[in-house]
PDB file of C-alpha atoms and ligand atoms in Angstrom:
ATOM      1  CA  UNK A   1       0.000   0.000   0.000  1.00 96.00           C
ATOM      2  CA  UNK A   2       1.195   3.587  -1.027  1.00 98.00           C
ATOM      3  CA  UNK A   3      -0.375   6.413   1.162  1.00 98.00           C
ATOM      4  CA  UNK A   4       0.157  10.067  -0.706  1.00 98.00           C
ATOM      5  CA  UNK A   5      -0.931  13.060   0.786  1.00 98.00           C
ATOM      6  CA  UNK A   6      -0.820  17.260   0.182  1.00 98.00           C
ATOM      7  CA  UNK A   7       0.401  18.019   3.569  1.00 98.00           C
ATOM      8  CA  UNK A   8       0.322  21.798   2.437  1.00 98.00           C
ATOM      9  CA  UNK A   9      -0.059  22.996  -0.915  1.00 98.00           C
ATOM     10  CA  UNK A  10       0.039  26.789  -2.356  1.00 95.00           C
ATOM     11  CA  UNK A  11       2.005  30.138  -2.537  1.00 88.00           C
ATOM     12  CA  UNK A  12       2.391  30.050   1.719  1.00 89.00           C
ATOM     13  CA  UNK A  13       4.000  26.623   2.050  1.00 96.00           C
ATOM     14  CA  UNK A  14       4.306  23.281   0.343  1.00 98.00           C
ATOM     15  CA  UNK A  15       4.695  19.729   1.599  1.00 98.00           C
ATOM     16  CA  UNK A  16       3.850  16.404  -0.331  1.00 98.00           C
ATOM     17  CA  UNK A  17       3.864  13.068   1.658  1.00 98.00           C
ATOM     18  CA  UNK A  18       4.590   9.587  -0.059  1.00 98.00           C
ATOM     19  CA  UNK A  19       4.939   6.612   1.880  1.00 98.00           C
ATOM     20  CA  UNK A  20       4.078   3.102   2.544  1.00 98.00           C
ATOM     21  CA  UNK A  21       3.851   0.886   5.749  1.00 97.00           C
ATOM     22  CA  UNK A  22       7.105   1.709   7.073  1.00 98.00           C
ATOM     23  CA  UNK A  23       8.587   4.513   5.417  1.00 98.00           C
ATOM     24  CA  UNK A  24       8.067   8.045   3.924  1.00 98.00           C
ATOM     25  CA  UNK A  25       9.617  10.850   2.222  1.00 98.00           C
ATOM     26  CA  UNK A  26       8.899  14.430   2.043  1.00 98.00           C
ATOM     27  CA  UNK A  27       9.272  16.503  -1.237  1.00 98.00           C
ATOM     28  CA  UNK A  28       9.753  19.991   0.254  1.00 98.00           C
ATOM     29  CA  UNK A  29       8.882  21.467   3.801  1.00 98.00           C
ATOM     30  CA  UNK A  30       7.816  24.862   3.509  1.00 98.00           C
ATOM     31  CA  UNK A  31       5.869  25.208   6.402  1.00 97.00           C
ATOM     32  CA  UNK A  32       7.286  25.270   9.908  1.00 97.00           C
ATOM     33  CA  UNK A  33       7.742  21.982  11.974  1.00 96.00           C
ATOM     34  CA  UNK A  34       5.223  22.289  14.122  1.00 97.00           C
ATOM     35  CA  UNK A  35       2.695  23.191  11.844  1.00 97.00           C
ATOM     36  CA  UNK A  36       3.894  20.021   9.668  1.00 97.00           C
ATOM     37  CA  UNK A  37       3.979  17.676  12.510  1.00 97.00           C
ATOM     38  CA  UNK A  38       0.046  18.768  13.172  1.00 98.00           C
ATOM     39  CA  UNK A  39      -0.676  18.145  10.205  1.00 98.00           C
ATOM     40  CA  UNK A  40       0.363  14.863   9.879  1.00 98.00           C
ATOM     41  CA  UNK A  41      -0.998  14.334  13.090  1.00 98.00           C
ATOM     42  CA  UNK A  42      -4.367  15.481  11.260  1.00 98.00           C
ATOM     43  CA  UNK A  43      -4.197  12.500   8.803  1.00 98.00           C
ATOM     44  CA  UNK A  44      -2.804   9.848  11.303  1.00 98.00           C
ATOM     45  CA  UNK A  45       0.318   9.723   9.238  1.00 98.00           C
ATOM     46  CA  UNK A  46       3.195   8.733  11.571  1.00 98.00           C
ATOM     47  CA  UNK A  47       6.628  11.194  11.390  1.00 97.00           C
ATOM     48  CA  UNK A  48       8.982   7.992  12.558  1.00 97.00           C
ATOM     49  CA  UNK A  49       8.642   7.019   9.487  1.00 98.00           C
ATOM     50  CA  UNK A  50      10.434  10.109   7.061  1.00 98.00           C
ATOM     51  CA  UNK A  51      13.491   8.907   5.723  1.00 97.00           C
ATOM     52  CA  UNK A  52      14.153  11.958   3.384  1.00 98.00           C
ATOM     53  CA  UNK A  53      12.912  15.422   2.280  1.00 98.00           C
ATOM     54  CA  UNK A  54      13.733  16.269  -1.520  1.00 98.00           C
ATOM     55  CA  UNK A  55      13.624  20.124  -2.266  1.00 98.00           C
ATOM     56  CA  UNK A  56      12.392  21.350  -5.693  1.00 98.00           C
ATOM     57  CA  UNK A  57      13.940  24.852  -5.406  1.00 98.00           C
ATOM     58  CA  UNK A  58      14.882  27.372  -3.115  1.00 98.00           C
ATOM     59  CA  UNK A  59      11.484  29.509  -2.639  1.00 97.00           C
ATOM     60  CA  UNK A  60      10.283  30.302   0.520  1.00 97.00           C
ATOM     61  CA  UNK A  61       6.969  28.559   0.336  1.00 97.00           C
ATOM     62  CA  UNK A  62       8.609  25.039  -0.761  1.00 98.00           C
ATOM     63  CA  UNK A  63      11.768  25.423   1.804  1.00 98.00           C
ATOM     64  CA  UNK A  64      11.356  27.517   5.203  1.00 97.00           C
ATOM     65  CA  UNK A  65      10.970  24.646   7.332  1.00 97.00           C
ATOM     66  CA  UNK A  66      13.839  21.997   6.594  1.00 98.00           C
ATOM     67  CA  UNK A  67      16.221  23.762   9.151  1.00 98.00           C
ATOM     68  CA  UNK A  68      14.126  22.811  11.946  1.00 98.00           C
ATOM     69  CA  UNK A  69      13.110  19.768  10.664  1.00 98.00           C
ATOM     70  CA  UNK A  70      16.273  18.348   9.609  1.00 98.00           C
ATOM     71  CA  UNK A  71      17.542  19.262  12.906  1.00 97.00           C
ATOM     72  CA  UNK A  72      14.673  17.673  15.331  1.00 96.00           C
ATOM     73  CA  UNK A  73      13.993  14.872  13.231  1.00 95.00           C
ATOM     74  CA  UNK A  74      17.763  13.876  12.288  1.00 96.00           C
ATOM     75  CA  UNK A  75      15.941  13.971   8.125  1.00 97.00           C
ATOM     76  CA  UNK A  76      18.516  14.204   5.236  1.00 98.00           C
ATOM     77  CA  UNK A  77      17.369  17.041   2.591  1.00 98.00           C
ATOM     78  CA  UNK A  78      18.344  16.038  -0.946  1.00 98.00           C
ATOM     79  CA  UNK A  79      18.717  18.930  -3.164  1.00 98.00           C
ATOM     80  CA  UNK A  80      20.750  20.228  -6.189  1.00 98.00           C
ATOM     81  CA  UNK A  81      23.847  21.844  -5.666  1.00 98.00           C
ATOM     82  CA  UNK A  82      22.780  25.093  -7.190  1.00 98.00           C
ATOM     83  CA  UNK A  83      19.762  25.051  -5.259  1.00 98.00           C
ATOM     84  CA  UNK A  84      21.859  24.805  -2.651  1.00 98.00           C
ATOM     85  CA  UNK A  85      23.846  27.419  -3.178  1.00 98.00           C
ATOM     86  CA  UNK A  86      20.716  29.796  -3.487  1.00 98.00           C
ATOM     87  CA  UNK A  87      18.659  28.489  -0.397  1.00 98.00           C
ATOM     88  CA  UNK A  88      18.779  31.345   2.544  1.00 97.00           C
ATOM     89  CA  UNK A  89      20.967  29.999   5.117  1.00 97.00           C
ATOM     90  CA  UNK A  90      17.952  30.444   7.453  1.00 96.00           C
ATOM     91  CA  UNK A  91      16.676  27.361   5.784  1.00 97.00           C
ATOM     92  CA  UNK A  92      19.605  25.273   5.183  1.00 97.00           C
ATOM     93  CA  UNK A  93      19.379  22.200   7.073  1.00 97.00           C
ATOM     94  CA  UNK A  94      21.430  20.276   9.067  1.00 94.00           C
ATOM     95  CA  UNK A  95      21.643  17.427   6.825  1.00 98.00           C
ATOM     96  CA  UNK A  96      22.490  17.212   3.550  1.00 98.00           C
ATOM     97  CA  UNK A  97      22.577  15.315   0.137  1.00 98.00           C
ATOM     98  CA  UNK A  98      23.297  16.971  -3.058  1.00 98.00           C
ATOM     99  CA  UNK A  99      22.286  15.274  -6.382  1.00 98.00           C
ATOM    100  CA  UNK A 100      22.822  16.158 -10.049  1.00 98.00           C
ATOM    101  CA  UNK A 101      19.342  16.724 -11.801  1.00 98.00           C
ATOM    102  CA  UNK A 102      18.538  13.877 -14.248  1.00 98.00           C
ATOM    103  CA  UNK A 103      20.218  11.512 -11.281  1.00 98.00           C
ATOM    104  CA  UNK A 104      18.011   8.872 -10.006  1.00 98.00           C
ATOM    105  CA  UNK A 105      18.147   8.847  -6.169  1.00 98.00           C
ATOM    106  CA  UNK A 106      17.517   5.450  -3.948  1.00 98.00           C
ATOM    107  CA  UNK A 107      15.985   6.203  -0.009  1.00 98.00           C
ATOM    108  CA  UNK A 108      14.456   3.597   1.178  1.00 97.00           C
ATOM    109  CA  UNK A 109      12.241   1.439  -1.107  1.00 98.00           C
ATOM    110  CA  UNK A 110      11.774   5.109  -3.057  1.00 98.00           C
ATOM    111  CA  UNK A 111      13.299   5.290  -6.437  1.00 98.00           C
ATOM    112  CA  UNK A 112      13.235   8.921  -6.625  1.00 98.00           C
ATOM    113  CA  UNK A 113      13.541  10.263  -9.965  1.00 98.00           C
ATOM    114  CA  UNK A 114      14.842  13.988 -10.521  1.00 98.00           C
ATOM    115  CA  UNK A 115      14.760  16.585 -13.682  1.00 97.00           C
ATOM    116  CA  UNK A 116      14.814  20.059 -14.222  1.00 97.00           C
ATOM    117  CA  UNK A 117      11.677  22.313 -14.859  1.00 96.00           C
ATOM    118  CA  UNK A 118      10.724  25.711 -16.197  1.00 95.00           C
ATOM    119  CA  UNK A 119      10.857  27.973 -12.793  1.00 95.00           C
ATOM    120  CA  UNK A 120      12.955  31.298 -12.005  1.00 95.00           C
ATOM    121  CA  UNK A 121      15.018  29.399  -9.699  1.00 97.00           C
ATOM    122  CA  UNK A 122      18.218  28.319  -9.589  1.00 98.00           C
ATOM    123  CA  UNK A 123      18.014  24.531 -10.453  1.00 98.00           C
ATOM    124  CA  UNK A 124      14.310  24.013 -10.587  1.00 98.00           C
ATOM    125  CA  UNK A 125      13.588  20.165 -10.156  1.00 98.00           C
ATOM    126  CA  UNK A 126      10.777  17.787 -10.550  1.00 98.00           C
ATOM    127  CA  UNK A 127      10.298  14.434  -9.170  1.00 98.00           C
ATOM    128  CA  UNK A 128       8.802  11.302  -9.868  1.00 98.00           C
ATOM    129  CA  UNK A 129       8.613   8.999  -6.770  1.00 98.00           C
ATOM    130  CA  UNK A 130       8.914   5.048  -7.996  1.00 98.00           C
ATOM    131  CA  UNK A 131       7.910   2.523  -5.362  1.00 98.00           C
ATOM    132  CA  UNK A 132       6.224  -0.905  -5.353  1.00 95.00           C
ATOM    133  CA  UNK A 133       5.920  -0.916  -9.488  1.00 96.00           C
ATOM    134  CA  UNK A 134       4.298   2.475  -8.829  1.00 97.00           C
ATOM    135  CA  UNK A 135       5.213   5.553  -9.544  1.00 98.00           C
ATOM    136  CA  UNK A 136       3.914   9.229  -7.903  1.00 98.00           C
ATOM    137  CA  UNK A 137       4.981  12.795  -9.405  1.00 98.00           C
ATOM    138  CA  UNK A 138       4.992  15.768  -7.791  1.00 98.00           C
ATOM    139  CA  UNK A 139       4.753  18.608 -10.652  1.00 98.00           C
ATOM    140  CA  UNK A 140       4.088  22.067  -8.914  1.00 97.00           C
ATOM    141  CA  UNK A 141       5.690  25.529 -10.073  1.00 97.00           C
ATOM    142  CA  UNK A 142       6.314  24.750 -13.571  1.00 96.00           C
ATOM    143  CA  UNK A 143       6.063  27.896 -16.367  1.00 95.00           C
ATOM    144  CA  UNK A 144       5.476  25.218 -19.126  1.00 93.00           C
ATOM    145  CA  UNK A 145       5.408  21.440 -19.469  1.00 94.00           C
ATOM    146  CA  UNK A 146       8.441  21.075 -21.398  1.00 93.00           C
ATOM    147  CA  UNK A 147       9.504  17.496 -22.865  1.00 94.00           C
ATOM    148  CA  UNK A 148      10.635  15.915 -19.731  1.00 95.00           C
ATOM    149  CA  UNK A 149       7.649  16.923 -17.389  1.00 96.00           C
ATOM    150  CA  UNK A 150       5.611  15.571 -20.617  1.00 96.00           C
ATOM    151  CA  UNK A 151       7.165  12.552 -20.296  1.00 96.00           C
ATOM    152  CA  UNK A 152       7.592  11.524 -17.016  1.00 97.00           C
ATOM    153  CA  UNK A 153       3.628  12.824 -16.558  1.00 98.00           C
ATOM    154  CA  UNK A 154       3.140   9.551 -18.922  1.00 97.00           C
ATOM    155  CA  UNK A 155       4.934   6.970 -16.552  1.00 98.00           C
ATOM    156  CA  UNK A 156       2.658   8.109 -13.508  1.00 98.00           C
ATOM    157  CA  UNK A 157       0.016   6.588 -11.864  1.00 98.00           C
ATOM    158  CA  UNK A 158      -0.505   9.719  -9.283  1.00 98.00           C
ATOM    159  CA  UNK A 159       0.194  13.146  -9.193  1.00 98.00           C
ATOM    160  CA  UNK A 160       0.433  16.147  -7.686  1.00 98.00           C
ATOM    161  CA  UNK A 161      -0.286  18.817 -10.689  1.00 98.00           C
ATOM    162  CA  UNK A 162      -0.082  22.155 -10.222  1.00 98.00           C
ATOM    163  CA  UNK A 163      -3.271  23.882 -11.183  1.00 98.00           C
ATOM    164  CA  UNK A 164      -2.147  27.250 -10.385  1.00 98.00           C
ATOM    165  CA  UNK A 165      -4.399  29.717 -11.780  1.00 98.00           C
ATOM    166  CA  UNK A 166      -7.469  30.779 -13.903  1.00 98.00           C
ATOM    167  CA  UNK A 167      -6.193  32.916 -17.250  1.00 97.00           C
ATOM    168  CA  UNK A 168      -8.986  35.132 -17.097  1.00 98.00           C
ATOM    169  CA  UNK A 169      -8.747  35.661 -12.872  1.00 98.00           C
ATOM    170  CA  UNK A 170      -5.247  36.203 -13.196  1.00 97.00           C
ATOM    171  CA  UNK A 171      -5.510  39.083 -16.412  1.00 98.00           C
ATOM    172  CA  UNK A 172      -8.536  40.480 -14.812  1.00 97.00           C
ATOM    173  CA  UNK A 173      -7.408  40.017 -11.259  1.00 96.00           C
ATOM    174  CA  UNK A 174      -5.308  41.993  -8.813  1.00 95.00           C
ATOM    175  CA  UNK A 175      -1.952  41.216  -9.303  1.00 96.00           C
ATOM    176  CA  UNK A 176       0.316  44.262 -10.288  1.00 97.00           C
ATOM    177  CA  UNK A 177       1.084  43.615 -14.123  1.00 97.00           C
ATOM    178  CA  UNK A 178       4.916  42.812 -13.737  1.00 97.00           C
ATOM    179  CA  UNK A 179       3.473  40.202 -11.658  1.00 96.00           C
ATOM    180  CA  UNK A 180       1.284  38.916 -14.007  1.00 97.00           C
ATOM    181  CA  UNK A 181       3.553  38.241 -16.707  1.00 97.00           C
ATOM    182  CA  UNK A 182       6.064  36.471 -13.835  1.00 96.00           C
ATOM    183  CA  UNK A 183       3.009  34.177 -12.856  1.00 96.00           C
ATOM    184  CA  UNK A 184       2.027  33.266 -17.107  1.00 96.00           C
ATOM    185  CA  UNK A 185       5.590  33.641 -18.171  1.00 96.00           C
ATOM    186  CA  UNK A 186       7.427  29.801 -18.993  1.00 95.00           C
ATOM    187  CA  UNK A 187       9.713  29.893 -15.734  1.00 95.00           C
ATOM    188  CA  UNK A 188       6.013  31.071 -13.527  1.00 96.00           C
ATOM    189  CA  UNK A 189       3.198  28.804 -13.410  1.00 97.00           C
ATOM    190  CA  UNK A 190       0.751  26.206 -14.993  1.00 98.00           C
ATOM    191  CA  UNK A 191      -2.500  27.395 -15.318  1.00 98.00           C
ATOM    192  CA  UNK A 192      -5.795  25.368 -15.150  1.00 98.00           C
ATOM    193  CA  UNK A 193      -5.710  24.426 -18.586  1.00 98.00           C
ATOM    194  CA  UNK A 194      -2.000  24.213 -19.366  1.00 98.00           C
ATOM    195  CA  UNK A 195      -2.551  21.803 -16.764  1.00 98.00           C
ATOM    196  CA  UNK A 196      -5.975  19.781 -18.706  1.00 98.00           C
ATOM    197  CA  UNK A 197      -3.891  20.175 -22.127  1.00 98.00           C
ATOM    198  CA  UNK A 198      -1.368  18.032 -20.587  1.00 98.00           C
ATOM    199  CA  UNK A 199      -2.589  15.421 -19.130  1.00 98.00           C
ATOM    200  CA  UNK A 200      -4.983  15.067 -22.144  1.00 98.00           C
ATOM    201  CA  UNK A 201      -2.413  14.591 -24.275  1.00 98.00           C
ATOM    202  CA  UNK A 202       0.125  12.646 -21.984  1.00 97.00           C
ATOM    203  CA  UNK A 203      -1.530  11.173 -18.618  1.00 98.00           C
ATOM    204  CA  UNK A 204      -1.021   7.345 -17.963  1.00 97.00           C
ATOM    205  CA  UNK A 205      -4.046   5.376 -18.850  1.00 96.00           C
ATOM    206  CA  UNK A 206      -3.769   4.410 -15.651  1.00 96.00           C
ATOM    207  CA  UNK A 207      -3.737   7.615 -13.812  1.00 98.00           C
ATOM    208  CA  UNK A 208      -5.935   6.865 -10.680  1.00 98.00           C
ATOM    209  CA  UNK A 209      -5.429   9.771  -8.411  1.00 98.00           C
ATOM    210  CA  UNK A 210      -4.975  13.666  -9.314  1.00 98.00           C
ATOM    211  CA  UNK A 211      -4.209  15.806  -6.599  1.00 98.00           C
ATOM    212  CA  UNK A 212      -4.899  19.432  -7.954  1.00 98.00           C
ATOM    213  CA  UNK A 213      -2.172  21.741  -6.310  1.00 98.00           C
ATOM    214  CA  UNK A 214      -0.234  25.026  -5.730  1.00 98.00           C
ATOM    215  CA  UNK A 215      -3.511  26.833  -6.596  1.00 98.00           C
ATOM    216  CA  UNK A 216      -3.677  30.447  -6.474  1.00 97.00           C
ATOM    217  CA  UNK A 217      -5.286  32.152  -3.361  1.00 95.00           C
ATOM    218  CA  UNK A 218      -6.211  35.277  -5.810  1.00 96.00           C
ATOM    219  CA  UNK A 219      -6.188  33.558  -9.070  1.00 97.00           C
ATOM    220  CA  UNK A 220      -7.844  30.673  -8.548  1.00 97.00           C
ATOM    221  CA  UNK A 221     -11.049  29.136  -7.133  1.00 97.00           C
ATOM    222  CA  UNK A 222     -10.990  25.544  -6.070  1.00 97.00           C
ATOM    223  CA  UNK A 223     -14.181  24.492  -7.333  1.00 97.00           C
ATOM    224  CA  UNK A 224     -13.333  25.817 -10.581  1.00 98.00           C
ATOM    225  CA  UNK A 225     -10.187  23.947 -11.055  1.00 98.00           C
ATOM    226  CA  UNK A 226     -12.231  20.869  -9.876  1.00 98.00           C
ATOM    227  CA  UNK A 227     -14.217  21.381 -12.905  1.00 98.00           C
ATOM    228  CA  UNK A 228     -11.914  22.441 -15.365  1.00 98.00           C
ATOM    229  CA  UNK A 229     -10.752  18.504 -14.638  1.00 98.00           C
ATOM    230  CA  UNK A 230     -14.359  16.962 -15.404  1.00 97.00           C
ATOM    231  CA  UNK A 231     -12.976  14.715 -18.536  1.00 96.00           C
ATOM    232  CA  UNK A 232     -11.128  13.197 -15.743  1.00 97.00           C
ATOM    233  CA  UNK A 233     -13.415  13.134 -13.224  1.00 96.00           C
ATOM    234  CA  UNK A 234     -15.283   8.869 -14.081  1.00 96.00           C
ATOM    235  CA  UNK A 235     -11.472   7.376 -14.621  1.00 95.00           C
ATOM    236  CA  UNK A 236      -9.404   9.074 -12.002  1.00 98.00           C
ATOM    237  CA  UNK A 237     -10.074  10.397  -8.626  1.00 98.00           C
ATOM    238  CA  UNK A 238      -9.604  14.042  -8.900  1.00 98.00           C
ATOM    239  CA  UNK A 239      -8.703  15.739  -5.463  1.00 98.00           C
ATOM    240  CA  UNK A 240      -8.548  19.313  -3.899  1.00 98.00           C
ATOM    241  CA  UNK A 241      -5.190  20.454  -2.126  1.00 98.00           C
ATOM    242  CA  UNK A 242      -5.249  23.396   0.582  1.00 97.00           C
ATOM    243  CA  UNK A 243      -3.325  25.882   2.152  1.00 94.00           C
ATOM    244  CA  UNK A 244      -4.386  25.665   5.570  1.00 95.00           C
ATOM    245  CA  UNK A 245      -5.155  21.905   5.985  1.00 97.00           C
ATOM    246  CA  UNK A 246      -3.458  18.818   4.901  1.00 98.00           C
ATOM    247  CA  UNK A 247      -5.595  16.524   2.162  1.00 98.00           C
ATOM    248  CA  UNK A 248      -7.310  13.837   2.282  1.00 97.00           C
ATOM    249  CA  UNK A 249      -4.670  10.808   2.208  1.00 98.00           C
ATOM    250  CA  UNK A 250      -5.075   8.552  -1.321  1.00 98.00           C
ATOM    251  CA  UNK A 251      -4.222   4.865  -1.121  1.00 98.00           C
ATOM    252  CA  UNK A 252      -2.617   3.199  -3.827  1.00 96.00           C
ATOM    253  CA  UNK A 253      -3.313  -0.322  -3.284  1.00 90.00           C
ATOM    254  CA  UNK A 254      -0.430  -2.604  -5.110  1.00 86.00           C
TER     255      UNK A 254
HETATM  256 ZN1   ZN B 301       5.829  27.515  -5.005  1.00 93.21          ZN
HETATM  257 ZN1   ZN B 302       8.571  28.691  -6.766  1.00 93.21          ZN
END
């Protein structure tokens, strides 16, 4: 059994849990401990378990806890080595791995696949989490699906897809327009239907859970993106992520 859960999902912090019965790994803590450990408290998930965080880039929202956490929990953090070099040393934790992107890491029984994305970071990585003939990815903060997000999309049988905003909420909205253009540009973030568009062209037939993520607090509206993903909704179970809560917690049965 694989349990995946969006521990914390958006622009104010982002943690994504994959595990099975005895272990678990973390791609990025950007919340604080405590608020982490609640919230896997929350979904009965048990912290004895993490055997590794993986950061996907330096930002705030994906990094500010993994100081603390590293530290309490005695975690390695794997990251790149330029993301490294441009995390705030306020975050950097107290254990650490570096890996080249394209590098396949082992933790654990996690196969834990790594590439670089379109972000305006310094080493922007993806991930694709293989364990038990299963594999999870966790796609957030991408500006476009280039090749290698289309094709590792293929090879999964969950996700965590960003869904980040609505065009016409973000054009119309109240972003200043520099802003904007960051947010739509290829190194901001997937939209609603950059998001459908790819995984109507690429997603595994077997895609059985969607977790819709990263979305927009002013750009977005959850119930819209759950709709946006109706074509979806009779073959895959299509889920809502959340700023202030964890999400529900999908089982992958093997
Ligand atoms: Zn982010
Ligand atoms: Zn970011």
């Amino acid at each position: 059994m694989i349990e995946i859960c969006a521990l914390a999902s958006g622009s104010n912090g982002n943690s994504y849990y994959i595990g099975n019965e005895t272990d678990a790994i973390l791609v990025d803590a950007g919340l604080s401990t405590r608020q982490l450990m609640q919230r896997f408290e929350s979904r009965r998930l048990d912290p004895r378990k993490l055997r590794g965080v993986f950061l996907s880039h330096e930002h705030s929202d994906h990094s500010r806890g993994l100081q603390v956490l590293s530290k309490r929990r005695h975690v390695t953090v794997w990251m790149s080595k330029h993301t490294y070099y441009a995390l705030s040393p306020a975050y950097r934790p107290m254990y650490v791995e570096l890996f080249e992107p394209g590098e396949a890491v082992a933790v654990g029984p996690f196969q834990v696949h790594t590439f670089l994305k379109n972000h305006d970071a310094a080493e922007p990585c993806s991930f694709r989490v293989e364990t038990g003939g299963r594999s999870i990815g966790v796609f957030t903060d991408i500006g476009q699906p280039c090749e290698m997000v289309r094709r590792e999309v293929n090879r999964c049988h969950a996700l965590f897809l960003e869904t980040n905003y609505d065009e016409k909420m973000l054009w119309e909205g109240p972003y200043p327009w520099p802003l904007k253009k960051r947010v739509a540009s290829d190194v901001g973030h997937l939209s609603n239907m950059q998001a459908l568009e790819l995984l109507q062209k690429e997603a595994h037939p077997e895609l059985e859970c969607l977790f819709l993520s990263h979305l927009s607090r002013e750009n977005n509206v959850p119930s819209l993106a759950f709709s946006v993903f109706e074509p979806f909704h009779s073959k895959t179970e299509v889920k809502l992520t959340s700023r202030v809560e964890a999400s529900e917690v999908y089982r992958m049965s093997l």
